[in-house]
Amino acid sequence: VVPAVAGLGRSPRGSARPEAHDDASDAPPPIRLVAITNGGPRKHALLSAFERDPAKWDLNVARKAFGDETRPPANGFELQFSTAILGEMVSSRRRAEELAGDVLDDVGLTEAQRDVFGERAKLARPANRRVLGCLLANLRAMRLAQEMDDAIVVEDNLRPLDGAAAACSAALRTAGDVDLLYLGHLAHDDTLAAVASRAVDGVAAPPP
C-alpha cells in the first residue's frame, strides 16, 4: 500500500476534481513509481492520482475502477507505466516471446530453455499461467526500476493514502544499501484494508 500527499487541481474535461491539500513546499525529490497495468479505468485512476497534466486522463473513466474511492491528486511522485502480461495467453514458446520476449531476453534463456519454458506453459493450468504472467510483468517492471534511483514497483490497484510521499521517502532512506526491498503482495481489497489498519505514522506494517 502506498499512501500519498494530496495536491491541488481541477479534473480535465470539465468534471469537478476533488479538493486536496497542497504540501509541495520544501518537498524532497519525487518518488518514482513504476506501475504495472494493461490500461483501462485503473490506468486512468492512477493518472488521476499522480499525473499533473490533466490532458492525459479522464476522472469519469478513473471512477469506473474505484468509484467514490478514487483518490484526490497526490504530490511527491513521478509515474511511469510498465505493460502487464496476461498470463492466460502465455500458452507456448511463441506466445511467451510475443508477450514477454524482452523479459526472456533479459533473463538470458537459451534456445533449449525457451523450448522447455514453452512446454511447461502449455501444460500449466490457467491459474498458474496467471501467476507466470504476474512474475514476467514484475520482472519487466523491475528492469525499468533498476534504471532509476529509488523507484517503487506497484500494480494498478494502487490507491494513495494521505502521507505517502513522506512515508515512502522515509522507508527508502531507512532501507539501507539493498538492491530490492519487498513491501508486500496479494493486494486485494481485504488485504489492503488489513494493511492500512496497521499503519503507524503513515508506514503500513505487513499483516501478521
GROMACS .gro file of C-alpha atoms in nm:
model
  208
    1VAL     CA    1   0.000   0.000   0.000
    2VAL     CA    2   0.144   0.339  -0.095
    3PRO     CA    3  -0.013   0.634   0.091
    4ALA     CA    4   0.017   0.980  -0.070
    5VAL     CA    5   0.038   1.352  -0.003
    6ALA     CA    6  -0.253   1.529  -0.171
    7GLY     CA    7  -0.219   1.815  -0.421
    8LEU     CA    8  -0.434   2.079  -0.592
    9GLY     CA    9  -0.607   2.094  -0.930
   10ARG     CA   10  -0.921   2.050  -1.132
   11SER     CA   11  -1.017   1.745  -1.329
   12PRO     CA   12  -0.987   1.753  -1.707
   13ARG     CA   13  -1.281   1.770  -1.948
   14GLY     CA   14  -1.492   1.982  -1.719
   15SER     CA   15  -1.552   1.735  -1.433
   16ALA     CA   16  -1.517   1.868  -1.079
   17ARG     CA   17  -1.196   1.736  -0.929
   18PRO     CA   18  -1.172   1.661  -0.555
   19GLU     CA   19  -1.014   1.935  -0.349
   20ALA     CA   20  -0.683   1.837  -0.193
   21HIS     CA   21  -0.419   1.981   0.034
   22ASP     CA   22  -0.102   2.111  -0.131
   23ASP     CA   23   0.205   2.002   0.062
   24ALA     CA   24   0.456   2.066  -0.217
   25SER     CA   25   0.656   2.340  -0.042
   26ASP     CA   26   1.007   2.235   0.063
   27ALA     CA   27   0.932   1.886  -0.071
   28PRO     CA   28   1.201   1.616  -0.119
   29PRO     CA   29   1.276   1.478  -0.468
   30PRO     CA   30   0.977   1.290  -0.611
   31ILE     CA   31   0.936   0.918  -0.554
   32ARG     CA   32   0.942   0.729  -0.883
   33LEU     CA   33   0.660   0.479  -0.931
   34VAL     CA   34   0.672   0.207  -1.198
   35ALA     CA   35   0.311   0.093  -1.234
   36ILE     CA   36   0.219  -0.239  -1.398
   37THR     CA   37  -0.103  -0.202  -1.597
   38ASN     CA   38  -0.299  -0.318  -1.902
   39GLY     CA   39  -0.467   0.021  -1.932
   40GLY     CA   40  -0.836   0.099  -1.897
   41PRO     CA   41  -1.006   0.254  -1.592
   42ARG     CA   42  -0.732   0.151  -1.348
   43LYS     CA   43  -0.469   0.332  -1.556
   44HIS     CA   44  -0.690   0.642  -1.555
   45ALA     CA   45  -0.731   0.606  -1.177
   46LEU     CA   46  -0.353   0.608  -1.139
   47LEU     CA   47  -0.321   0.906  -1.371
   48SER     CA   48  -0.588   1.094  -1.177
   49ALA     CA   49  -0.386   1.041  -0.858
   50PHE     CA   50  -0.035   1.113  -0.985
   51GLU     CA   51  -0.030   1.277  -1.329
   52ARG     CA   52  -0.013   1.656  -1.322
   53ASP     CA   53  -0.105   1.706  -1.690
   54PRO     CA   54  -0.489   1.696  -1.699
   55ALA     CA   55  -0.495   1.630  -2.074
   56LYS     CA   56  -0.375   1.272  -2.017
   57TRP     CA   57  -0.661   1.128  -1.816
   58ASP     CA   58  -1.036   1.145  -1.750
   59LEU     CA   59  -1.177   1.142  -1.397
   60ASN     CA   60  -1.502   0.981  -1.513
   61VAL     CA   61  -1.311   0.687  -1.659
   62ALA     CA   62  -1.096   0.666  -1.345
   63ARG     CA   63  -1.407   0.633  -1.129
   64LYS     CA   64  -1.511   0.321  -1.322
   65ALA     CA   65  -1.225   0.145  -1.141
   66PHE     CA   66  -1.277   0.255  -0.779
   67GLY     CA   67  -1.593   0.470  -0.780
   68ASP     CA   68  -1.614   0.711  -0.490
   69GLU     CA   69  -1.287   0.568  -0.352
   70THR     CA   70  -1.094   0.733  -0.638
   71ARG     CA   71  -0.833   0.935  -0.455
   72PRO     CA   72  -0.760   1.307  -0.497
   73PRO     CA   73  -0.438   1.413  -0.671
   74ALA     CA   74  -0.108   1.345  -0.497
   75ASN     CA   75   0.217   1.538  -0.485
   76GLY     CA   76   0.562   1.390  -0.444
   77PHE     CA   77   0.557   1.118  -0.713
   78GLU     CA   78   0.662   1.062  -1.073
   79LEU     CA   79   0.465   0.793  -1.258
   80GLN     CA   80   0.585   0.559  -1.531
   81PHE     CA   81   0.396   0.263  -1.675
   82SER     CA   82   0.510  -0.090  -1.748
   83THR     CA   83   0.289  -0.312  -1.964
   84ALA     CA   84   0.126  -0.601  -1.780
   85ILE     CA   85   0.122  -0.955  -1.921
   86LEU     CA   86  -0.197  -1.160  -1.949
   87GLY     CA   87  -0.070  -1.488  -1.812
   88GLU     CA   88  -0.358  -1.694  -1.954
   89MET     CA   89  -0.222  -1.615  -2.301
   90VAL     CA   90   0.129  -1.746  -2.224
   91SER     CA   91   0.047  -2.091  -2.359
   92SER     CA   92   0.351  -2.168  -2.577
   93ARG     CA   93   0.702  -2.052  -2.652
   94ARG     CA   94   0.576  -1.844  -2.943
   95ARG     CA   95   0.316  -1.666  -2.730
   96ALA     CA   96   0.564  -1.617  -2.447
   97GLU     CA   97   0.809  -1.449  -2.683
   98GLU     CA   98   0.534  -1.233  -2.833
   99LEU     CA   99   0.412  -1.112  -2.494
  100ALA     CA  100   0.734  -1.112  -2.292
  101GLY     CA  101   1.025  -1.159  -2.529
  102ASP     CA  102   1.206  -0.864  -2.373
  103VAL     CA  103   1.189  -1.032  -2.032
  104LEU     CA  104   1.309  -1.368  -2.163
  105ASP     CA  105   1.599  -1.189  -2.333
  106ASP     CA  106   1.694  -1.014  -2.008
  107VAL     CA  107   1.678  -1.340  -1.813
  108GLY     CA  108   1.913  -1.489  -2.072
  109LEU     CA  109   1.726  -1.812  -2.150
  110THR     CA  110   1.897  -2.037  -2.404
  111GLU     CA  111   1.708  -2.182  -2.700
  112ALA     CA  112   1.672  -2.514  -2.517
  113GLN     CA  113   1.546  -2.338  -2.203
  114ARG     CA  114   1.291  -2.143  -2.408
  115ASP     CA  115   1.162  -2.470  -2.552
  116VAL     CA  116   1.119  -2.613  -2.202
  117PHE     CA  117   0.957  -2.287  -2.085
  118GLY     CA  118   0.703  -2.311  -2.367
  119GLU     CA  119   0.624  -2.675  -2.295
  120ARG     CA  120   0.569  -2.604  -1.924
  121ALA     CA  121   0.350  -2.305  -2.004
  122LYS     CA  122   0.139  -2.520  -2.237
  123LEU     CA  123   0.078  -2.775  -1.960
  124ALA     CA  124   0.007  -2.518  -1.686
  125ARG     CA  125  -0.341  -2.455  -1.552
  126PRO     CA  126  -0.495  -2.110  -1.617
  127ALA     CA  127  -0.442  -2.007  -1.255
  128ASN     CA  128  -0.074  -2.098  -1.275
  129ARG     CA  129  -0.040  -1.910  -1.603
  130ARG     CA  130  -0.176  -1.601  -1.431
  131VAL     CA  131   0.099  -1.636  -1.169
  132LEU     CA  132   0.351  -1.674  -1.452
  133GLY     CA  133   0.220  -1.358  -1.621
  134CYS     CA  134   0.248  -1.170  -1.292
  135LEU     CA  135   0.608  -1.287  -1.249
  136LEU     CA  136   0.706  -1.184  -1.601
  137ALA     CA  137   0.533  -0.846  -1.565
  138ASN     CA  138   0.713  -0.776  -1.238
  139LEU     CA  139   1.048  -0.871  -1.389
  140ARG     CA  140   0.979  -0.624  -1.671
  141ALA     CA  141   0.888  -0.350  -1.423
  142MET     CA  142   1.194  -0.423  -1.209
  143ARG     CA  143   1.414  -0.377  -1.515
  144LEU     CA  144   1.270  -0.026  -1.554
  145ALA     CA  145   1.308   0.042  -1.183
  146GLN     CA  146   1.671  -0.071  -1.196
  147GLU     CA  147   1.744   0.217  -1.434
  148MET     CA  148   1.621   0.472  -1.179
  149ASP     CA  149   1.721   0.579  -0.829
  150ASP     CA  150   1.489   0.459  -0.552
  151ALA     CA  151   1.198   0.353  -0.773
  152ILE     CA  152   0.899   0.161  -0.636
  153VAL     CA  153   0.715  -0.103  -0.842
  154VAL     CA  154   0.338  -0.102  -0.791
  155GLU     CA  155   0.033  -0.253  -0.959
  156ASP     CA  156  -0.266  -0.068  -1.097
  157ASN     CA  157  -0.494  -0.135  -0.800
  158LEU     CA  158  -0.286   0.116  -0.606
  159ARG     CA  159  -0.482   0.383  -0.417
  160PRO     CA  160  -0.274   0.655  -0.249
  161LEU     CA  161  -0.329   0.734   0.118
  162ASP     CA  162  -0.252   1.059   0.297
  163GLY     CA  163   0.115   1.099   0.382
  164ALA     CA  164   0.252   0.856   0.124
  165ALA     CA  165   0.534   1.058  -0.028
  166ALA     CA  166   0.688   1.122   0.313
  167ALA     CA  167   0.632   0.759   0.420
  168CYS     CA  168   0.788   0.618   0.103
  169SER     CA  169   1.082   0.855   0.127
  170ALA     CA  170   1.140   0.753   0.490
  171ALA     CA  171   1.115   0.383   0.401
  172LEU     CA  172   1.371   0.421   0.122
  173ARG     CA  173   1.608   0.616   0.347
  174THR     CA  174   1.594   0.357   0.624
  175ALA     CA  175   1.617   0.055   0.392
  176GLY     CA  176   1.994   0.079   0.381
  177ASP     CA  177   2.213  -0.042   0.095
  178VAL     CA  178   1.984  -0.300  -0.062
  179ASP     CA  179   1.914  -0.398  -0.422
  180LEU     CA  180   1.548  -0.486  -0.367
  181LEU     CA  181   1.310  -0.405  -0.082
  182TYR     CA  182   0.997  -0.623  -0.077
  183LEU     CA  183   0.697  -0.441   0.069
  184GLY     CA  184   0.403  -0.678   0.027
  185HIS     CA  185   0.180  -0.888  -0.200
  186LEU     CA  186  -0.179  -1.004  -0.260
  187ALA     CA  187  -0.323  -0.653  -0.260
  188HIS     CA  188  -0.690  -0.749  -0.273
  189ASP     CA  189  -0.938  -0.517  -0.103
  190ASP     CA  190  -0.937  -0.715   0.222
  191THR     CA  191  -0.556  -0.722   0.231
  192LEU     CA  192  -0.534  -0.352   0.155
  193ALA     CA  193  -0.776  -0.279   0.439
  194ALA     CA  194  -0.580  -0.501   0.678
  195VAL     CA  195  -0.250  -0.335   0.592
  196ALA     CA  196  -0.396   0.016   0.617
  197SER     CA  197  -0.545  -0.065   0.958
  198ARG     CA  198  -0.194  -0.142   1.086
  199ALA     CA  199  -0.037   0.178   0.950
  200VAL     CA  200   0.186   0.355   1.200
  201ASP     CA  201   0.296   0.713   1.125
  202GLY     CA  202   0.195   0.668   0.763
  203VAL     CA  203   0.400   0.350   0.708
  204ALA     CA  204   0.192   0.036   0.670
  205ALA     CA  205   0.306  -0.272   0.861
  206PRO     CA  206   0.263  -0.613   0.692
  207PRO     CA  207  -0.023  -0.840   0.801
  208PRO     CA  208   0.072  -1.100   1.064
   0.00000   0.00000   0.00000
